[in-house]
CSV table of C-alpha atoms in Angstrom, one decimal:
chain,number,residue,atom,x,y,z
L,158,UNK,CA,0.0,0.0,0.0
L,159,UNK,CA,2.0,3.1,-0.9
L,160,UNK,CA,2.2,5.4,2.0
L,161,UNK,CA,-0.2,7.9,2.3
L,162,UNK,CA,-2.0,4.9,2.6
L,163,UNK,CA,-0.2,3.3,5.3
L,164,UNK,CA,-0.2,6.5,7.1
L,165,UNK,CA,-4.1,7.2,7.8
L,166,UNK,CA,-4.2,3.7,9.3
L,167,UNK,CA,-1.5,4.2,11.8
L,168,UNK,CA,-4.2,5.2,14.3
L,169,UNK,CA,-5.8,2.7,16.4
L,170,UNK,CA,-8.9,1.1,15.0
L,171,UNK,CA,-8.9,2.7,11.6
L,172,UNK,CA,-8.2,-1.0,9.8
L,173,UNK,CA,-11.3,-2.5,12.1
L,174,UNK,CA,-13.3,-0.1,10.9
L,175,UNK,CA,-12.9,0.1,7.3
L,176,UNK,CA,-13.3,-3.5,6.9
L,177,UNK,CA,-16.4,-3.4,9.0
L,178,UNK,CA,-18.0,-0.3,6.8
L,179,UNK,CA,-16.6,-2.2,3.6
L,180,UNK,CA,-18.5,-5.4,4.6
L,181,UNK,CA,-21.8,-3.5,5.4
L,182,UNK,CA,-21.6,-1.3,2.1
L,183,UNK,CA,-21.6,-4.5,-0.1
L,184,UNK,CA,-25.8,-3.9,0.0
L,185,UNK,CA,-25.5,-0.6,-1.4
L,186,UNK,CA,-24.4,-2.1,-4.5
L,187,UNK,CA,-26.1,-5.3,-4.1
L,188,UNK,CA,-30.1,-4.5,-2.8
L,189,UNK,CA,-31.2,-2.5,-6.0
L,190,UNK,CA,-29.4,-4.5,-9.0
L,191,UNK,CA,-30.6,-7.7,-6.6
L,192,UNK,CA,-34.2,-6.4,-6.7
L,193,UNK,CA,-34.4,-5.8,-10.3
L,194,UNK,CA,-32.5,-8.9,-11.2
L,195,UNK,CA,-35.3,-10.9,-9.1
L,196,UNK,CA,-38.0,-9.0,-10.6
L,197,UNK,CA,-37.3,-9.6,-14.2
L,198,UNK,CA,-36.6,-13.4,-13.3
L,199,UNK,CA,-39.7,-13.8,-11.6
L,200,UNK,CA,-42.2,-11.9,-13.4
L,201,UNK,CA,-40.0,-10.9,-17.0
L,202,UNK,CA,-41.6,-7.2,-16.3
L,203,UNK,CA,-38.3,-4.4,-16.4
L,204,UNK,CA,-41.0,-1.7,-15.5
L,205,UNK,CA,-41.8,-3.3,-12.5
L,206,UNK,CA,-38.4,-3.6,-11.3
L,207,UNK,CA,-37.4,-0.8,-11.8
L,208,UNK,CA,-40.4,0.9,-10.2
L,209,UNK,CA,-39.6,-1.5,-7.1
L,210,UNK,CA,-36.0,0.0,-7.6
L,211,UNK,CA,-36.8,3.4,-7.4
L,212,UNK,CA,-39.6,2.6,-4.3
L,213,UNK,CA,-36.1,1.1,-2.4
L,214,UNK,CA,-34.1,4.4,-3.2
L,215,UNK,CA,-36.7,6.6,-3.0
L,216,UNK,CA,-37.4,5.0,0.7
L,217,UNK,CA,-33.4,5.6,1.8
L,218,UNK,CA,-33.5,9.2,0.3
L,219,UNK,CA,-36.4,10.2,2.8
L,220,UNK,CA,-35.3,8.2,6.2
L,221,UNK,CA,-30.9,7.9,6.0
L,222,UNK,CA,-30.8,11.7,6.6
L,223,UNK,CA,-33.3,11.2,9.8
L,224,UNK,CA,-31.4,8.0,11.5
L,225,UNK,CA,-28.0,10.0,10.6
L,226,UNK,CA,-29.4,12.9,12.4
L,227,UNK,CA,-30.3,10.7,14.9
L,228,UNK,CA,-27.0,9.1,14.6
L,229,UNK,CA,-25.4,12.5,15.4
L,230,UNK,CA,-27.4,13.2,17.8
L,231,UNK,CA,-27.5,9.3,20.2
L,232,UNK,CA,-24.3,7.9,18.7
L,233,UNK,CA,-24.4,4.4,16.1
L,234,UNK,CA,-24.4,2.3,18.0
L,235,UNK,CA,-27.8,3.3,19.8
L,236,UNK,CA,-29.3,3.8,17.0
L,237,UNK,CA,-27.8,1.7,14.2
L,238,UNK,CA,-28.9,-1.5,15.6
L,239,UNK,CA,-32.4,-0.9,15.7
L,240,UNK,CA,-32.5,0.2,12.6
L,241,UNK,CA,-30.4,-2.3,10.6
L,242,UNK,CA,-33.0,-5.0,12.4
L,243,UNK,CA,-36.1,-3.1,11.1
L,244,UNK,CA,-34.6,-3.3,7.7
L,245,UNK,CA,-33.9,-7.0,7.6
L,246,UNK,CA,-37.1,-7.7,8.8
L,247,UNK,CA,-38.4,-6.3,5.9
L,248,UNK,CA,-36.3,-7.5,3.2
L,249,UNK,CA,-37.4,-11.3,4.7
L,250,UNK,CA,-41.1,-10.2,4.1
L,251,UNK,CA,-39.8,-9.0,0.5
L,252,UNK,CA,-38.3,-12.5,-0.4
L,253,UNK,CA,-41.4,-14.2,1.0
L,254,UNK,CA,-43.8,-12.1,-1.2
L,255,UNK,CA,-41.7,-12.6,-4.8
L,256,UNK,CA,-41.3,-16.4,-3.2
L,257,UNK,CA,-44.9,-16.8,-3.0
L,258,UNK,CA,-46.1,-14.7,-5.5
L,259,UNK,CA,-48.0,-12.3,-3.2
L,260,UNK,CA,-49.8,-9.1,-4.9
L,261,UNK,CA,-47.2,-6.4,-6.3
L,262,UNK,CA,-48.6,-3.9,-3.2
L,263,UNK,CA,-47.0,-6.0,-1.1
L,264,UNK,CA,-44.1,-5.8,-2.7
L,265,UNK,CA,-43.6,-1.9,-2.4
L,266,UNK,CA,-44.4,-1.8,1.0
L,267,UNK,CA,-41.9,-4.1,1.9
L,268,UNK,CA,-39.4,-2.4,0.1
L,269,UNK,CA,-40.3,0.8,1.1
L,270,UNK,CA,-39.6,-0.2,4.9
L,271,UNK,CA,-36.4,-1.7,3.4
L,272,UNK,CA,-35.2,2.1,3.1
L,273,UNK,CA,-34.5,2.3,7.2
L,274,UNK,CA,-30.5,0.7,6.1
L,275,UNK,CA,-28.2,2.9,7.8
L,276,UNK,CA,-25.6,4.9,5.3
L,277,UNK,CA,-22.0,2.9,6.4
L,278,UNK,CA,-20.9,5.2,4.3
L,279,UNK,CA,-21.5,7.8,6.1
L,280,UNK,CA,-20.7,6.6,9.6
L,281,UNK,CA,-17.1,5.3,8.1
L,282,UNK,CA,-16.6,8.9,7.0
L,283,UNK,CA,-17.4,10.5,10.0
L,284,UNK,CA,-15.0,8.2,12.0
L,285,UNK,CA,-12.0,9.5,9.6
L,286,UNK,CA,-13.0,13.4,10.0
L,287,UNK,CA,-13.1,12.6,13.8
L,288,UNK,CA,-9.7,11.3,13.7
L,289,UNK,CA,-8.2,13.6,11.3
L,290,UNK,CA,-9.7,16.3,12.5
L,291,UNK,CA,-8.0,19.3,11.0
L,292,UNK,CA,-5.4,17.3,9.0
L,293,UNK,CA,-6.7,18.3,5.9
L,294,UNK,CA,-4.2,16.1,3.5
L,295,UNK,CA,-4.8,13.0,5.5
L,296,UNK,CA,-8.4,13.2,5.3
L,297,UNK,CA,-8.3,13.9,1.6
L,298,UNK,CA,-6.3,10.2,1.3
L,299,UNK,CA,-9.0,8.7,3.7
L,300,UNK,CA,-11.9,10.0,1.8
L,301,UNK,CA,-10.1,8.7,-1.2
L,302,UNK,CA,-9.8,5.5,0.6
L,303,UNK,CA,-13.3,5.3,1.3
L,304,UNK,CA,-14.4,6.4,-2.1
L,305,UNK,CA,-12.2,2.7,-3.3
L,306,UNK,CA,-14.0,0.8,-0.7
L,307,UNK,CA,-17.3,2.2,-2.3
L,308,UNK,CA,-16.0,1.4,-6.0
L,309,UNK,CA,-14.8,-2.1,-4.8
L,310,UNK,CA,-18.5,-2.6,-3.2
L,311,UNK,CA,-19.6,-1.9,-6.8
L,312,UNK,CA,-17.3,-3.8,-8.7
L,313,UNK,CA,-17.7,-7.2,-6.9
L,314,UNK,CA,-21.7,-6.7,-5.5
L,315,UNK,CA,-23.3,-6.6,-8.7
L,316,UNK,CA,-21.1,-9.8,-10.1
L,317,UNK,CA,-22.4,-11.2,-6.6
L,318,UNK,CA,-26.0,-10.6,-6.6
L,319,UNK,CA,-26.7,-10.9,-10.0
L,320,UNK,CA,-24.7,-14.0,-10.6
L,321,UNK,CA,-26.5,-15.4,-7.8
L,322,UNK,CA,-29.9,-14.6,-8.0
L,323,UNK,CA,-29.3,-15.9,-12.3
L,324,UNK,CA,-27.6,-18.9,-11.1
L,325,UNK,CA,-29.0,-20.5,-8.0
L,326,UNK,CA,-32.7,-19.0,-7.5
L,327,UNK,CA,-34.0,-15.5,-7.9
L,328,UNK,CA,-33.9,-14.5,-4.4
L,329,UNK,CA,-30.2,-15.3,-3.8
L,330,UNK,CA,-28.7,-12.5,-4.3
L,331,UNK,CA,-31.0,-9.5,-2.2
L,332,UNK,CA,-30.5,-12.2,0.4
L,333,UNK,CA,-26.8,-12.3,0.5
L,334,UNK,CA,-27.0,-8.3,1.2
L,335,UNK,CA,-29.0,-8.9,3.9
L,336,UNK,CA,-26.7,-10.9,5.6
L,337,UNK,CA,-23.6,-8.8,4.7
L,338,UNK,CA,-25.7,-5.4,6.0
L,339,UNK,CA,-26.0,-7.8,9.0
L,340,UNK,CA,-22.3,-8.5,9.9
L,341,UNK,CA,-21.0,-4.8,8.9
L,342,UNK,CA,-23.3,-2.6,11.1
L,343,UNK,CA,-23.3,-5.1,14.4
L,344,UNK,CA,-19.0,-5.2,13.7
L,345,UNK,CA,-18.7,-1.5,13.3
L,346,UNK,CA,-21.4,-0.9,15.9
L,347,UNK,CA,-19.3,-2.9,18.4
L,348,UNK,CA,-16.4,-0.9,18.4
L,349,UNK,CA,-16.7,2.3,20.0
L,350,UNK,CA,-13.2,3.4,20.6
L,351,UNK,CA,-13.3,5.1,17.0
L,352,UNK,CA,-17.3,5.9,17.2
L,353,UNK,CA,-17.7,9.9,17.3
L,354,UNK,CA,-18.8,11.3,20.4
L,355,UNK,CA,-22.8,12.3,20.1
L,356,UNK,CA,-23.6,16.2,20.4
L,357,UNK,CA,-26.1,16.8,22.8
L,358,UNK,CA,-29.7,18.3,21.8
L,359,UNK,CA,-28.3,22.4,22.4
L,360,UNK,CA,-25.9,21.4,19.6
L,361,UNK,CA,-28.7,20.9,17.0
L,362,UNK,CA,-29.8,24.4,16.8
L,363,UNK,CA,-31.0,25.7,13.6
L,364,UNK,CA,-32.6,23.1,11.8
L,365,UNK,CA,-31.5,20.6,9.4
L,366,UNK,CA,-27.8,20.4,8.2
L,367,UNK,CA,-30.3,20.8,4.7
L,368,UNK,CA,-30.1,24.6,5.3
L,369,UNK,CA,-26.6,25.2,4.3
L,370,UNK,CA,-26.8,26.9,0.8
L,371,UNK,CA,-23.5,24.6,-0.8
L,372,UNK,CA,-25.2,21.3,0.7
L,373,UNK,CA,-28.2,22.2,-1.1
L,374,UNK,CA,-26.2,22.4,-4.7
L,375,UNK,CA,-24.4,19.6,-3.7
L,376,UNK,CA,-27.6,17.0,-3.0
L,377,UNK,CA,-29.3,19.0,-6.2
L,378,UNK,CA,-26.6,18.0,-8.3
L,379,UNK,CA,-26.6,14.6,-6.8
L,380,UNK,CA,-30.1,13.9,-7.7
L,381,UNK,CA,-29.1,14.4,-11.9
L,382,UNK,CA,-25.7,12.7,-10.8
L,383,UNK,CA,-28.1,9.1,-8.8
L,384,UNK,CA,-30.3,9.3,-11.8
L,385,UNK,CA,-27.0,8.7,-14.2
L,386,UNK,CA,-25.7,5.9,-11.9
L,387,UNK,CA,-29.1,4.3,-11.5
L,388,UNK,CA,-30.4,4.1,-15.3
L,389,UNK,CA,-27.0,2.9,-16.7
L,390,UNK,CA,-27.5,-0.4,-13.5
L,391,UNK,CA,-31.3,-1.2,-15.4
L,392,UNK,CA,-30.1,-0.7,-18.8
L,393,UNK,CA,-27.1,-2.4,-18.9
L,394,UNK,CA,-29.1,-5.7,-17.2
L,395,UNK,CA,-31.7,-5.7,-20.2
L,396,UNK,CA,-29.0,-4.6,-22.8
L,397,UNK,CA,-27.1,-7.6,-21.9
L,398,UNK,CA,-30.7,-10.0,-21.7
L,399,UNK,CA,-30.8,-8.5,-25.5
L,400,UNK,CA,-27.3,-9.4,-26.6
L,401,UNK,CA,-28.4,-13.0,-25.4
L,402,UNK,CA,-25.1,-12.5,-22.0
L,403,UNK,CA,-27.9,-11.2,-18.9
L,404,UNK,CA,-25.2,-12.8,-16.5
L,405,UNK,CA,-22.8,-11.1,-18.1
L,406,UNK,CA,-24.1,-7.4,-17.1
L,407,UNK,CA,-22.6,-7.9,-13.7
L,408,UNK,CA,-19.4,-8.2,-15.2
L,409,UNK,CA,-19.7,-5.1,-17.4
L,410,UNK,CA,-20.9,-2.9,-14.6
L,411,UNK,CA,-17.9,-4.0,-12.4
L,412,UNK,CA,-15.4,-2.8,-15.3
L,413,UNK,CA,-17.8,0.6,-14.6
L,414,UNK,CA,-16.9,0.7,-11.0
L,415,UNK,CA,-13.5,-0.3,-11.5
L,416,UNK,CA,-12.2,2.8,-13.2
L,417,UNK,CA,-13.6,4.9,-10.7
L,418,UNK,CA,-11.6,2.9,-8.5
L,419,UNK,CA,-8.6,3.3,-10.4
L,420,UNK,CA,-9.0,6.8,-10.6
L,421,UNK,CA,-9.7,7.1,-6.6
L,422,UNK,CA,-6.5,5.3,-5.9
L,423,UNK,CA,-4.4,7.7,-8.2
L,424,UNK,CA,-6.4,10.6,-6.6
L,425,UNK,CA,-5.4,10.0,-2.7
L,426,UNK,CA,-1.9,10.1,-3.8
L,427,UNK,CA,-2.1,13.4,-5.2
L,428,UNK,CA,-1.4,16.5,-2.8
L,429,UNK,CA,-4.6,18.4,-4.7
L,430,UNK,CA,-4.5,22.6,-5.0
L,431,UNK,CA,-6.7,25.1,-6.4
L,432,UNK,CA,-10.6,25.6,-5.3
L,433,UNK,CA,-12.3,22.3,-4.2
L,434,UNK,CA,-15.8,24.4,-6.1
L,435,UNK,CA,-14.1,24.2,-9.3
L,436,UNK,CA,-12.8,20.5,-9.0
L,437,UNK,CA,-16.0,19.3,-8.4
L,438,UNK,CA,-17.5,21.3,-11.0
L,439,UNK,CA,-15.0,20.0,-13.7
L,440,UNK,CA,-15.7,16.5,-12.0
L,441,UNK,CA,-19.5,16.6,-13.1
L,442,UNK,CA,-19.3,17.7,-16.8
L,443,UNK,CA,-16.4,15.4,-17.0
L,444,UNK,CA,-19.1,12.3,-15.7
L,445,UNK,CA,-21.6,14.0,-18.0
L,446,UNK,CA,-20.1,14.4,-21.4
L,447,UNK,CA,-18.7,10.1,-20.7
L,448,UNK,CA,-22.0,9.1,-20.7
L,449,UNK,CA,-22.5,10.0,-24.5
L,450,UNK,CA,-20.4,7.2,-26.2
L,451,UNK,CA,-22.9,5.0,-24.6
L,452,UNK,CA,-25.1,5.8,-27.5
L,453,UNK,CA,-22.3,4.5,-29.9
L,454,UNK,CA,-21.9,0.7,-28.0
L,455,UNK,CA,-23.6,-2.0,-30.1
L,456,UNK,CA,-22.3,-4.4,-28.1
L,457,UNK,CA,-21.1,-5.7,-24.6
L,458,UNK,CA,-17.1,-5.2,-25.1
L,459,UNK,CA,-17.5,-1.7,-26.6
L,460,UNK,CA,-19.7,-0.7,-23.9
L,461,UNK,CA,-17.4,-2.1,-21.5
L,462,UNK,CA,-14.5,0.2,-22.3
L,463,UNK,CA,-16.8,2.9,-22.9
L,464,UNK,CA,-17.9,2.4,-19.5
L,465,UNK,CA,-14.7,1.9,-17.7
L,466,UNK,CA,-13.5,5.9,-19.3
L,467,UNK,CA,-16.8,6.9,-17.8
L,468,UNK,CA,-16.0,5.6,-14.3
L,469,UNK,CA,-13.0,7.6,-14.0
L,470,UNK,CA,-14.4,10.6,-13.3
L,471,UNK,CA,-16.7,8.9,-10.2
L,472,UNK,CA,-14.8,8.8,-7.7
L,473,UNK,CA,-12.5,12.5,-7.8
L,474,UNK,CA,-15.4,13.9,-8.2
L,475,UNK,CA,-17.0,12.3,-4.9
L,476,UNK,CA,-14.0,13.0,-3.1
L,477,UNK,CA,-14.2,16.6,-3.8
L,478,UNK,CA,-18.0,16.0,-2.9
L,479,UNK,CA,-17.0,15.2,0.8
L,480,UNK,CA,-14.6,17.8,1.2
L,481,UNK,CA,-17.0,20.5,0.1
L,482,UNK,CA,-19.3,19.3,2.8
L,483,UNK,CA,-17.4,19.5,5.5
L,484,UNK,CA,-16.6,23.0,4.3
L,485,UNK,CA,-20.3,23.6,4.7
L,486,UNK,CA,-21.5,21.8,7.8
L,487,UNK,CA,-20.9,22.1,11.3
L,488,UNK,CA,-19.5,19.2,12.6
L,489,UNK,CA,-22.4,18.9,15.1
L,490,UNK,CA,-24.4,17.8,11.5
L,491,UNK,CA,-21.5,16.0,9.6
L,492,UNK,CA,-23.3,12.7,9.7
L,493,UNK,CA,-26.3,14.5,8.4
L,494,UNK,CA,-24.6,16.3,5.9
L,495,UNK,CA,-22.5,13.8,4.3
L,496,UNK,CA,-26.1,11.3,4.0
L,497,UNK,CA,-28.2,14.2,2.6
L,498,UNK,CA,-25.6,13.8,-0.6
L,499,UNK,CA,-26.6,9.8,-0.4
L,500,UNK,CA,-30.0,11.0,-0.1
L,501,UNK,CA,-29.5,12.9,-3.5
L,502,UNK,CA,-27.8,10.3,-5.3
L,503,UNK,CA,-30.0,7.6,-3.8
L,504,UNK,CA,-33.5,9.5,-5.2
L,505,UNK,CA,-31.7,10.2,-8.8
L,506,UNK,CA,-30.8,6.9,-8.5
L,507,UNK,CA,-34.8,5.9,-7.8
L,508,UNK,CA,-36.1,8.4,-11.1
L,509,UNK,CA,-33.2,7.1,-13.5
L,510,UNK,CA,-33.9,3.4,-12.5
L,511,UNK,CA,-37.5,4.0,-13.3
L,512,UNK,CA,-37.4,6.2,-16.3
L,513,UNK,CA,-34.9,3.4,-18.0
L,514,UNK,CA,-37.3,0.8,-16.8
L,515,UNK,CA,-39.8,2.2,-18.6
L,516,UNK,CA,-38.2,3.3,-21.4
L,517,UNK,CA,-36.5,-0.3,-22.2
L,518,UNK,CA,-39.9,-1.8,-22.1
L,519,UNK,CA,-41.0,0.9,-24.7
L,520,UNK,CA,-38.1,1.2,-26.9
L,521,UNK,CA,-35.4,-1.2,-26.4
L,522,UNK,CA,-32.4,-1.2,-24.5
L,523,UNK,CA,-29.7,0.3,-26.9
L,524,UNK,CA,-32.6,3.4,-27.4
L,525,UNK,CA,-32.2,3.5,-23.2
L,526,UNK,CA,-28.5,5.2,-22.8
L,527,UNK,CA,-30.6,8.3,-23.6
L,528,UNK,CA,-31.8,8.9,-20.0
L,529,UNK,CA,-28.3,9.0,-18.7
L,530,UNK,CA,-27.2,11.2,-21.0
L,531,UNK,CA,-30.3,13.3,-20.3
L,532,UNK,CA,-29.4,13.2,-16.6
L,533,UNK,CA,-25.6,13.8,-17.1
L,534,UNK,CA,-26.8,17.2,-19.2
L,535,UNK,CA,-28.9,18.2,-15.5
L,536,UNK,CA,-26.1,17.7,-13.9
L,537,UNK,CA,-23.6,20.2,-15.9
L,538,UNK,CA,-27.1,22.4,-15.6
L,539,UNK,CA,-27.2,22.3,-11.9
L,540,UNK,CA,-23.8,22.4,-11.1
L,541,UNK,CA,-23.2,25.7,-13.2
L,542,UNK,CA,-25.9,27.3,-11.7
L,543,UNK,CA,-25.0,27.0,-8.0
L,544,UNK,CA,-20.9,26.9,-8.7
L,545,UNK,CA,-21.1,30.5,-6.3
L,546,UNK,CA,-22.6,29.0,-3.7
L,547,UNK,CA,-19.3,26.3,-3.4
L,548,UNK,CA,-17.1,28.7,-3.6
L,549,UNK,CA,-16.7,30.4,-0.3
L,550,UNK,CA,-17.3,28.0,2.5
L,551,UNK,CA,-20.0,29.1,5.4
L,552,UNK,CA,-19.6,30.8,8.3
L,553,UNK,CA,-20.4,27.8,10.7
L,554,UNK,CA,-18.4,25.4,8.4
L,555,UNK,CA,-16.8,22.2,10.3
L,556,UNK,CA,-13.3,23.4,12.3
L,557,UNK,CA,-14.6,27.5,12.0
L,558,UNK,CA,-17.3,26.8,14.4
L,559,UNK,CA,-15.1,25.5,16.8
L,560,UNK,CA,-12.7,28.9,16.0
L,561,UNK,CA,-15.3,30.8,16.9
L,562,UNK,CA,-16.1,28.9,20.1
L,563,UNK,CA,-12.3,29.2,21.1
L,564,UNK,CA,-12.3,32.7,20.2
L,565,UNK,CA,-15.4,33.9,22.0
L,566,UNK,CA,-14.6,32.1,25.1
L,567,UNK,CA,-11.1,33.7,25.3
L,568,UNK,CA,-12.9,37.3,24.9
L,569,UNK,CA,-14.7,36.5,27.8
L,570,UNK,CA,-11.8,35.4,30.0
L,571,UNK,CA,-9.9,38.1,29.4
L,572,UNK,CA,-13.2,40.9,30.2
L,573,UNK,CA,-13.5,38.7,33.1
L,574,UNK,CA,-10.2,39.3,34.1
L,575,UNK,CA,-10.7,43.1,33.6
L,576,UNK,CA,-13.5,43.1,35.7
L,577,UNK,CA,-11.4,41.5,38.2
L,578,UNK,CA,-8.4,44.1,38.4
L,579,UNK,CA,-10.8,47.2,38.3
């Protein structure tokens, strides 16, 4: 591992902890393509699945920024568990209803209460920042490190759950996430020399960590940036059921995920300058304009290179993502914050699934690729139009708040100490 590397994990309980978070991310990658894979097995209906899709993103978009709140608020481990329990409960009833053949209601609101899976993400980030608090190079190479775990969670998940759920029975693969969701959260949950300390009620003034101005361009943008992510996933499955390989979609959309983890890797070691605003906005035409040679593939090796160039923009640009918002969030709301960007990508991720869905069962497949591009060009749109807002961080941005804290309180000592003399 070269060092930069080596060097973020020389504190105690940073190894634990990844591993733990990499294990319980494996469903982030595995749920969704799992669902849709079952679907189409069971029923041969893309518009279903990727309705069922969308219900399961659309579900995590509007309850991981309340348990992360909750989560800044109580600590993970209080509230983690609970919630990780809730979750699996439901994703049994979901297997039992596609196993049976219950009606499709059921099916949405089981996967709908599916959405209560905590972001590990998030909780694996929030570790690093409470670690390397301050140290603003080593937490660019852990966010970098986290942002490979997420693209190695992509590579080998989908080859999992689709392989599995094509190859054994249907419901093999959303199972297999349950169980890895399972392992992660009660592992990372367990250790609580690295957890960070809860803020108390007083610290939660002022509303949602929703109300910084830069979080708000950053989850917009996310939204266009999910709906990218999640209609190349359902196209690429019935592209490849076209070209006669359906297994062979997991392998494609691992090649997807691996350049963004190629380019993560080669990001952490560089020592990054410049405005982290215009980084991230370069980062999100760059992801857009990649999407367009997907038009051109007519088959499953050109669209996995094509692919693979598009993936190297990912994870740079999610990088920069998580520095900007800890520029804009108090660190009281970090959790929060960094989940309300999950949030966005997990709701574009819940219209892009379903628009593709739709639109393969109208058109075709190949016809498809346009709703990526489409949500690539949003993307560029959104990002242009709130670039100011990135640009200068806010006033109670994470490490300023606690400035102003230090500063106030040494005003005060030293009027008190006037008072004294006179």
């Amino acid at each position: 591992m070269p060092s930069p590397y080596r060097a973020i994990f020389a504190a105690p309980g940073t190894r634990s902890f990844s591993v733990a978070g990499f294990i319980g991310r494996m469903p982030l990658s595995m749920m969704g393509i799992g669902i849709v894979t079952m679907i189409s097995q069971v029923t041969g209906r893309y518009g279903l699945a990727g309705a069922l899709s969308a219900a399961l993103a659309m579900s995590a978009a509007v309850l991981g920024p309340q348990i992360s709140r909750l989560v800044d608020r109580y600590g993970q481990r209080r509230v983690l568990r609970p919630a990780t329990l809730f979750s699996l409960s439901a994703a049994a009833g979901l297997l039992l209803c596609v196993k049976f053949g219950a009606p499709d209601w059921t099916l949405f609101v089981f996967t709908a209460c599916v959405g209560t899976v905590p972001s590990l993400g998030a909780m694996t980030r929030a570790r690093w920042a409470d670690i390397y608090q301050g140290e603003a190079q080593r937490l660019h190479t852990a966010y970098s490190w986290e942002s490979i775990v997420d693209e190695v969670c992509f590579i080998f998940g989908p080859i999992l759950s689709i392989g599995l759920s094509t190859t054994w029975f249907p419901e093999a693969g959303p199972l297999l996430a349950g169980v890895f969701l399972a392992i992660g959260v009660f592992w990372l949950t367990a250790q609580r020399a690295t957890e960070p300390a809860p803020h108390p009620r007083e610290a939660h003034s002022g509303g949602s960590a929703l109300r910084s101005p830069g979080l708000q361009v950053l989850a917009l943008a996310f939204v266009a940036t999910g709906a990218i992510f999640g209609s190349v996933d359902v196209v690429t499955v019935a592209f490849a059921e076209e070209q006669g390989h359906k297994s062979a979609a997991s392998l494609v959309l691992a090649v997807y995920a691996l350049g963004s983890g190629v380019a993560g890797a080669v990001f952490g070691l560089l020592r990054v300058k410049g405005q982290p605003s215009v980084r991230w906005l370069v980062g999100v035409c760059a992801m857009a304009v990649s999407m367009i040679p997907l038009l051109l593939a007519g088959n499953l090796p050109l669209l996995a290179v094509a692919l693979f160039v598009a993936g190297l923009s990912i994870a740079p640009t999610m990088v920069t993502t998580m520095a900007l918002v800890e520029a804009h969030v108090p660190r009281t709301k970090l959790t929060e914050g960094m989940t309300w960007t999950g949030t966005g990508l997990a709701v574009g991720v819940a219209l892009g699934s379903s628009a593709a869905g739709w639109v393969v069962d109208a058109s075709g497949a190949e016809a498809a690729y346009v709703v990526p591009v489409v949500s690539g060009a949003l993307a560029v749109a959104v990002a242009l139009l709130g670039h100011r807002r990135l640009r200068t961080p806010a006033p109670t941005r994470e490490g300023q708040l606690e400035q102003v804290d230090d500063a106030a309180a040494a005003v005060g000592e030293h009027r008190d100490g006037q008072q004294h003399v006179a």
